[in-house]
Short mmCIF file of C-alpha atoms in Angstrom, two decimals:
data_model
loop_
_atom_site.label_atom_id
_atom_site.label_comp_id
_atom_site.label_asym_id
_atom_site.label_seq_id
_atom_site.Cartn_x
_atom_site.Cartn_y
_atom_site.Cartn_z
CA MET Q 1 130.69 38.32 -19.23
CA THR Q 2 128.71 35.66 -17.44
CA GLY Q 3 126.95 33.00 -19.46
CA THR Q 4 123.20 32.58 -19.81
CA THR Q 5 121.14 29.43 -19.41
CA LYS Q 6 121.52 27.02 -22.33
CA ARG Q 7 118.36 27.05 -24.46
CA GLU Q 8 117.19 25.83 -27.83
CA ILE Q 9 117.17 28.61 -30.43
CA THR Q 10 114.41 28.27 -33.02
CA ASP Q 11 114.83 28.94 -36.72
CA GLN Q 12 112.63 32.03 -36.40
CA GLN Q 13 114.79 33.35 -33.56
CA TRP Q 14 117.95 32.85 -35.64
CA ALA Q 15 116.30 34.65 -38.55
CA ASP Q 16 115.33 37.54 -36.27
CA THR Q 17 118.84 37.65 -34.83
CA ALA Q 18 120.31 37.77 -38.34
CA LEU Q 19 118.16 40.83 -39.11
CA LEU Q 20 119.55 42.61 -36.05
CA TRP Q 21 123.09 41.52 -36.93
CA ASP Q 22 122.87 42.86 -40.48
CA TYR Q 23 121.29 46.13 -39.33
CA GLN Q 24 123.98 46.82 -36.76
CA GLN Q 25 126.80 46.62 -39.31
CA MET Q 26 127.32 49.91 -41.12
CA GLY Q 27 128.92 48.48 -44.26
CA HIS Q 28 131.49 51.26 -44.48
CA ASP Q 29 134.29 51.00 -47.03
CA LEU Q 30 137.56 51.05 -45.13
CA ARG Q 31 139.98 53.83 -45.99
CA PRO Q 32 143.01 55.48 -44.39
CA CYS Q 33 142.15 57.57 -41.32
CA ASP Q 34 144.11 59.64 -38.85
CA VAL Q 35 143.68 57.15 -36.00
CA ALA Q 36 141.98 53.87 -35.13
CA ILE Q 37 140.15 53.63 -31.82
CA GLY Q 38 139.70 50.11 -30.46
CA LEU Q 39 136.60 50.24 -28.27
CA GLY Q 40 136.88 48.19 -25.11
CA SER Q 41 134.67 45.12 -24.72
CA HIS Q 42 134.79 41.47 -23.72
CA ASP Q 43 135.95 40.55 -27.26
CA LEU Q 44 139.71 40.44 -27.78
CA GLY Q 45 139.01 40.24 -31.50
CA VAL Q 46 138.61 44.03 -31.42
CA ALA Q 47 142.27 44.36 -30.50
CA ALA Q 48 143.31 41.94 -33.25
CA GLU Q 49 141.25 43.77 -35.88
CA THR Q 50 142.65 47.13 -34.78
CA ALA Q 51 146.17 45.74 -35.03
CA GLY Q 52 145.40 44.39 -38.48
CA LEU Q 53 144.20 47.79 -39.68
CA TYR Q 54 147.45 49.34 -38.47
CA LEU Q 55 149.57 46.65 -40.10
CA ARG Q 56 147.69 47.16 -43.38
CA GLY Q 57 148.73 50.81 -43.30
CA LEU Q 58 145.25 52.30 -42.84
CA VAL Q 59 146.35 54.25 -39.75
CA LYS Q 60 149.63 55.29 -38.16
CA LEU Q 61 148.31 55.47 -34.61
CA VAL Q 62 145.85 53.45 -32.53
CA VAL Q 63 144.10 54.16 -29.25
CA PHE Q 64 142.75 51.41 -27.03
CA THR Q 65 140.11 52.57 -24.61
CA GLY Q 66 138.33 50.90 -21.71
CA GLY Q 67 138.56 50.29 -18.00
CA PRO Q 68 137.52 47.14 -16.14
CA ASN Q 69 134.92 45.15 -18.03
CA PRO Q 70 131.67 45.48 -16.03
CA SER Q 71 130.38 42.06 -17.04
CA ARG Q 72 133.66 40.13 -16.91
CA PRO Q 73 135.90 41.91 -14.40
CA ASP Q 74 138.07 38.80 -14.08
CA HIS Q 75 138.57 38.54 -17.86
CA PHE Q 76 140.71 41.67 -18.20
CA PRO Q 77 141.84 42.31 -14.62
CA ARG Q 78 144.02 45.31 -15.57
CA GLY Q 79 141.33 46.84 -17.76
CA GLU Q 80 140.25 46.37 -21.36
CA ALA Q 81 142.57 48.98 -22.89
CA VAL Q 82 145.69 47.59 -21.22
CA HIS Q 83 144.99 44.01 -22.31
CA PHE Q 84 143.97 45.10 -25.81
CA ALA Q 85 147.17 47.12 -26.18
CA GLU Q 86 149.30 44.18 -25.04
CA HIS Q 87 147.58 41.92 -27.56
CA ALA Q 88 148.19 44.43 -30.37
CA LEU Q 89 151.87 44.65 -29.43
CA SER Q 90 152.12 40.86 -29.53
CA LEU Q 91 150.74 40.99 -33.09
CA GLY Q 92 153.43 43.37 -34.27
CA VAL Q 93 152.14 46.89 -33.62
CA PRO Q 94 155.03 49.01 -32.32
CA GLU Q 95 154.73 50.48 -28.85
CA ASP Q 96 155.17 54.04 -30.10
CA ALA Q 97 152.06 53.65 -32.29
CA VAL Q 98 149.76 52.83 -29.35
CA LEU Q 99 148.01 55.11 -26.89
CA VAL Q 100 146.04 53.73 -23.94
CA GLU Q 101 142.95 55.26 -22.35
CA PRO Q 102 142.22 53.13 -19.26
CA LYS Q 103 139.26 54.84 -17.58
CA ALA Q 104 136.22 54.69 -19.88
CA ARG Q 105 133.22 52.68 -18.72
CA ASN Q 106 130.86 53.20 -21.66
CA THR Q 107 130.96 54.08 -25.36
CA GLY Q 108 130.48 57.79 -24.83
CA GLN Q 109 133.42 57.84 -22.45
CA ASN Q 110 135.46 55.67 -24.83
CA LEU Q 111 135.23 58.42 -27.43
CA THR Q 112 135.34 61.46 -25.17
CA PHE Q 113 138.35 60.22 -23.21
CA SER Q 114 140.15 59.02 -26.35
CA ARG Q 115 139.68 62.47 -27.83
CA GLU Q 116 141.30 63.95 -24.72
CA VAL Q 117 144.22 61.50 -24.88
CA LEU Q 118 144.83 62.40 -28.52
CA ALA Q 119 144.64 66.14 -27.79
CA ASP Q 120 147.11 65.75 -24.93
CA ALA Q 121 149.45 63.93 -27.33
CA GLY Q 122 149.15 66.79 -29.83
CA VAL Q 123 147.47 64.62 -32.46
CA ALA Q 124 145.11 66.44 -34.83
CA VAL Q 125 142.19 64.23 -35.84
CA SER Q 126 139.72 64.71 -38.67
CA SER Q 127 138.87 61.04 -39.31
CA VAL Q 128 138.69 57.94 -37.11
CA LEU Q 129 138.37 54.22 -37.69
CA LEU Q 130 136.01 53.01 -34.95
CA VAL Q 131 136.81 49.37 -34.27
CA SER Q 132 134.17 47.48 -32.30
CA MET Q 133 132.45 44.15 -31.98
CA PRO Q 134 130.49 43.39 -35.18
CA TYR Q 135 127.09 43.96 -33.58
CA MET Q 136 128.13 47.28 -32.07
CA GLU Q 137 129.11 49.24 -35.20
CA ARG Q 138 125.93 51.27 -35.46
CA ARG Q 139 125.90 52.25 -31.79
CA ALA Q 140 129.55 53.29 -32.01
CA TYR Q 141 128.79 55.38 -35.08
CA ALA Q 142 125.72 57.03 -33.57
CA THR Q 143 127.61 57.79 -30.37
CA CYS Q 144 130.56 59.30 -32.23
CA ARG Q 145 128.24 61.54 -34.27
CA GLN Q 146 126.83 62.85 -30.98
CA VAL Q 147 129.97 63.37 -28.89
CA TRP Q 148 132.56 64.05 -31.62
CA PRO Q 149 130.58 65.34 -34.61
CA GLU Q 150 133.43 67.17 -36.31
CA VAL Q 151 135.33 63.96 -37.19
CA GLU Q 152 134.46 61.56 -39.98
CA ALA Q 153 133.72 58.17 -38.45
CA VAL Q 154 134.40 54.97 -40.39
CA CYS Q 155 133.25 51.77 -38.68
CA ALA Q 156 135.18 48.51 -38.72
CA SER Q 157 134.90 45.12 -37.04
CA THR Q 158 136.16 41.60 -37.55
CA PRO Q 159 134.59 40.42 -40.82
CA MET Q 160 132.58 37.30 -40.04
CA ASP Q 161 129.02 36.08 -40.23
CA LEU Q 162 126.70 35.67 -37.27
CA HIS Q 163 127.17 31.95 -36.76
CA ASP Q 164 130.96 32.16 -36.93
CA TYR Q 165 130.85 34.95 -34.36
CA VAL Q 166 128.64 32.86 -32.07
CA LYS Q 167 131.27 30.11 -32.23
CA THR Q 168 133.99 32.52 -31.09
CA ILE Q 169 131.91 33.58 -28.09
CA GLY Q 170 130.62 30.09 -27.28
CA ASP Q 171 127.22 31.13 -25.95
CA GLU Q 172 124.31 31.46 -28.38
CA SER Q 173 121.86 33.03 -25.95
CA LEU Q 174 124.41 35.54 -24.73
CA VAL Q 175 125.10 36.76 -28.27
CA ILE Q 176 121.39 37.16 -28.98
CA ASP Q 177 120.86 38.95 -25.66
CA SER Q 178 123.73 41.29 -26.55
CA LEU Q 179 122.30 42.06 -29.99
CA VAL Q 180 118.93 42.85 -28.45
CA GLY Q 181 120.56 45.05 -25.82
CA ASP Q 182 122.59 46.97 -28.37
CA LEU Q 183 119.56 47.66 -30.54
CA GLN Q 184 117.68 48.90 -27.50
CA ARG Q 185 120.49 51.37 -26.92
CA VAL Q 186 120.41 52.49 -30.56
CA ILE Q 187 116.70 53.20 -30.08
CA GLU Q 188 116.77 54.74 -26.61
CA TYR Q 189 120.08 56.60 -26.34
CA PRO Q 190 119.14 59.49 -28.69
CA ARG Q 191 116.31 60.40 -26.30
CA LEU Q 192 118.88 60.59 -23.50
CA GLY Q 193 121.32 62.70 -25.53
CA PHE Q 194 123.92 59.91 -25.78
CA ALA Q 195 123.75 59.31 -29.55
CA VAL Q 196 122.21 60.59 -32.76
CA ALA Q 197 119.02 58.92 -33.95
CA GLN Q 198 119.18 56.05 -36.42
CA ASP Q 199 116.34 54.87 -38.64
CA VAL Q 200 115.23 51.39 -37.56
CA PRO Q 201 113.30 49.56 -40.32
CA GLY Q 202 110.00 48.06 -39.27
CA ARG Q 203 111.10 44.48 -39.94
CA VAL Q 204 114.13 44.98 -37.69
CA HIS Q 205 112.01 46.46 -34.90
CA ASP Q 206 109.53 43.59 -35.21
CA ALA Q 207 112.35 41.03 -34.97
CA TYR Q 208 113.72 42.85 -31.93
CA GLN Q 209 110.34 42.76 -30.21
CA ARG Q 210 109.87 39.06 -30.93
CA LEU Q 211 113.23 38.30 -29.35
CA ILE Q 212 112.33 40.34 -26.28
CA ASP Q 213 109.01 38.50 -26.03
CA ALA Q 214 110.96 35.22 -26.25
CA GLY Q 215 113.01 36.21 -23.21
CA PHE Q 216 116.31 37.42 -24.67
CA THR Q 217 116.46 40.25 -22.19
CA SER Q 218 119.54 39.88 -19.98
CA ARG Q 219 121.35 42.82 -21.65
CA LEU Q 220 118.42 45.25 -21.68
CA LEU Q 221 118.60 48.53 -19.84
CA THR Q 222 116.68 48.47 -16.59
#
């Protein structure tokens, strides 16, 4: 993912970003599920968190899904799923507990294609741990409810606060842009049939609009 121009973030903008951050996290209690699906992204922490869930015994099988990263094609040159799987193996997940789906280019495809991979492997699924970036939990959940409604979806991400996450990414404006873009998708995708609708509290929508007005728009849909 390419960086954005360095800018000063005001206290109000951080407060608005924190509202979006808190809203996007589903707050699910983790529990054993049939499979964990690590959703491809630019954040290798997703692979580490998925591996950790396996090593804690919450699942017996993981799927990593994602093709070339559209924003950082040089970051995972062999595709997100392949690099995520290799990272999980390096952390102690056995090879026979990992399936790879290397074609998906968006969240809907992540879930649809993972479902197909699991069916081809003869794996019956009634519950899934959806592992994503922290600010993407709600979109992952809403998408799963649309494209795979018969499974119970439990959302997980690396547990950290907003400012610690910004440090791992190293680009404040990029993180804020990404949060704004993900909320836009939560709002707009149900109208397009990509996800189920989610209630967006007024204070969250107001914060979102202020950030757009301030120019945090690089991740918005065109």
